[in-house]
Amino acid sequence: IYFFFCSILEEHQNDLDEAMNCKKEIVELKEQLRVMHERYSLVSLQLAESEAEKGELQMRMRREFR
């Protein structure tokens, strides 16, 4: 009976270990997603600024070459 309980406890410990590993992986993935979101936001802002500059230059060129 002792060995039976030990094997059950060992199985549950393995399940707990696996759950903890999954939780760690989830935390790491959330952090990666946060960093990626920050980079995406920065690149989006830079693109918007670049497009605004492009539009301003196009307007200046049109005015100067009429």
Coordinates of N, CA and C in Angstrom, one line a residue:
I1 N 0.8 -1.2 0.0 CA 0.0 0.0 0.0 C 0.9 1.2 0.0
Y2 N 2.0 1.2 0.7 CA 2.9 2.4 0.8 C 3.4 2.8 -0.6
F3 N 3.8 1.7 -1.3 CA 4.3 2.0 -2.7 C 3.3 2.5 -3.6
F4 N 2.0 2.1 -3.4 CA 0.9 2.6 -4.2 C 0.7 4.1 -4.0
F5 N 0.7 4.5 -2.7 CA 0.6 5.9 -2.4 C 1.8 6.7 -2.9
C6 N 2.9 6.2 -2.8 CA 4.1 6.9 -3.2 C 4.1 7.1 -4.7
S7 N 3.6 6.1 -5.5 CA 3.5 6.3 -6.9 C 2.4 7.3 -7.3
I8 N 1.3 7.4 -6.5 CA 0.3 8.4 -6.8 C 0.8 9.8 -6.4
L9 N 1.6 9.9 -5.3 CA 2.2 11.2 -5.0 C 3.2 11.6 -6.0
E10 N 3.9 10.7 -6.5 CA 4.9 11.0 -7.5 C 4.3 11.5 -8.8
E11 N 3.2 10.8 -9.2 CA 2.4 11.3 -10.4 C 1.9 12.7 -10.2
H12 N 1.3 13.0 -9.0 CA 0.8 14.3 -8.8 C 1.9 15.3 -8.7
Q13 N 3.1 14.9 -8.2 CA 4.2 15.9 -8.2 C 4.7 16.2 -9.6
N14 N 4.7 15.1 -10.5 CA 5.0 15.4 -11.9 C 4.0 16.3 -12.5
D15 N 2.7 16.2 -12.2 CA 1.7 17.1 -12.8 C 1.9 18.5 -12.3
L16 N 2.3 18.6 -11.0 CA 2.5 19.9 -10.4 C 3.8 20.6 -11.1
D17 N 4.8 19.8 -11.3 CA 6.0 20.3 -11.9 C 5.7 20.8 -13.3
E18 N 4.9 20.0 -14.0 CA 4.5 20.3 -15.4 C 3.7 21.6 -15.4
A19 N 2.8 21.7 -14.5 CA 2.0 22.9 -14.4 C 2.8 24.2 -14.1
M20 N 3.8 24.0 -13.2 CA 4.7 25.1 -12.9 C 5.5 25.5 -14.1
N21 N 6.0 24.5 -14.8 CA 6.8 24.8 -16.1 C 5.9 25.6 -17.1
C22 N 4.6 25.1 -17.2 CA 3.7 25.8 -18.1 C 3.5 27.3 -17.6
K23 N 3.3 27.5 -16.3 CA 3.1 28.8 -15.8 C 4.3 29.7 -16.1
K24 N 5.5 29.2 -15.9 CA 6.7 29.9 -16.2 C 6.8 30.3 -17.7
E25 N 6.4 29.4 -18.5 CA 6.5 29.6 -20.0 C 5.4 30.7 -20.3
I26 N 4.3 30.6 -19.7 CA 3.2 31.7 -20.0 C 3.7 33.0 -19.6
V27 N 4.4 33.1 -18.4 CA 4.9 34.4 -17.9 C 6.0 34.9 -18.9
E28 N 6.9 34.0 -19.4 CA 7.9 34.4 -20.4 C 7.2 34.9 -21.7
L29 N 6.2 34.2 -22.2 CA 5.6 34.5 -23.4 C 4.8 35.9 -23.3
K30 N 4.2 36.1 -22.1 CA 3.6 37.4 -21.9 C 4.6 38.6 -21.9
E31 N 5.7 38.3 -21.4 CA 6.8 39.4 -21.4 C 7.3 39.6 -22.8
Q32 N 7.4 38.5 -23.6 CA 7.8 38.7 -25.0 C 6.8 39.4 -25.8
L33 N 5.5 39.1 -25.5 CA 4.4 39.8 -26.2 C 4.4 41.3 -25.8
R34 N 4.7 41.6 -24.5 CA 4.7 43.0 -24.1 C 5.8 43.8 -24.8
V35 N 7.0 43.2 -24.9 CA 8.1 43.8 -25.6 C 7.8 44.0 -27.1
M36 N 7.2 43.0 -27.7 CA 6.9 43.1 -29.1 C 5.8 44.2 -29.4
H37 N 4.9 44.3 -28.5 CA 3.8 45.3 -28.6 C 4.5 46.7 -28.5
E38 N 5.4 46.9 -27.6 CA 6.1 48.2 -27.4 C 6.9 48.5 -28.7
R39 N 7.6 47.5 -29.3 CA 8.3 47.7 -30.5 C 7.4 48.1 -31.7
Y40 N 6.3 47.3 -31.7 CA 5.3 47.6 -32.8 C 4.7 49.0 -32.7
S41 N 4.5 49.5 -31.4 CA 3.9 50.8 -31.2 C 5.0 51.8 -31.6
L42 N 6.2 51.6 -31.3 CA 7.3 52.6 -31.7 C 7.4 52.6 -33.2
V43 N 7.5 51.5 -33.9 CA 7.6 51.5 -35.3 C 6.4 52.1 -36.0
S44 N 5.2 51.9 -35.4 CA 4.0 52.5 -36.0 C 4.1 54.0 -35.9
L45 N 4.5 54.5 -34.7 CA 4.7 55.9 -34.5 C 5.7 56.5 -35.5
Q46 N 6.8 55.8 -35.7 CA 7.9 56.3 -36.6 C 7.3 56.3 -38.0
L47 N 6.5 55.3 -38.4 CA 5.9 55.3 -39.8 C 5.0 56.4 -39.9
A48 N 4.2 56.7 -39.0 CA 3.2 57.8 -39.0 C 4.0 59.1 -39.2
E49 N 5.0 59.3 -38.4 CA 5.8 60.5 -38.5 C 6.5 60.6 -39.9
S50 N 7.0 59.6 -40.4 CA 7.6 59.5 -41.7 C 6.5 59.9 -42.8
E51 N 5.4 59.3 -42.7 CA 4.3 59.6 -43.7 C 3.9 61.1 -43.6
A52 N 3.8 61.6 -42.4 CA 3.5 63.0 -42.3 C 4.5 63.9 -43.0
E53 N 5.8 63.6 -42.7 CA 6.9 64.3 -43.4 C 6.8 64.2 -44.9
K54 N 6.5 63.0 -45.4 CA 6.4 62.8 -46.8 C 5.3 63.7 -47.4
G55 N 4.2 63.7 -46.7 CA 3.0 64.5 -47.1 C 3.4 66.0 -47.2
E56 N 4.1 66.5 -46.1 CA 4.5 67.9 -46.1 C 5.5 68.2 -47.2
L57 N 6.4 67.3 -47.5 CA 7.3 67.5 -48.6 C 6.6 67.5 -50.0
Q58 N 5.7 66.7 -50.1 CA 4.9 66.6 -51.4 C 4.1 68.0 -51.6
M59 N 3.6 68.5 -50.5 CA 2.8 69.7 -50.6 C 3.8 70.9 -50.9
R60 N 5.0 70.9 -50.3 CA 5.9 71.9 -50.6 C 6.4 71.9 -52.1
M61 N 6.6 70.7 -52.6 CA 7.1 70.5 -53.9 C 6.0 70.9 -54.9
R62 N 4.7 70.6 -54.6 CA 3.6 71.0 -55.5 C 3.5 72.6 -55.5
R63 N 3.7 73.2 -54.4 CA 3.6 74.7 -54.3 C 4.8 75.3 -55.1
E64 N 5.9 74.8 -54.9 CA 7.1 75.4 -55.5 C 7.2 75.2 -57.0
F65 N 6.6 74.1 -57.5 CA 6.7 73.8 -59.0 C 5.4 74.1 -59.7
R66 N 4.6 75.0 -59.3 CA 3.4 75.3 -60.0 C 3.7 76.2 -61.1

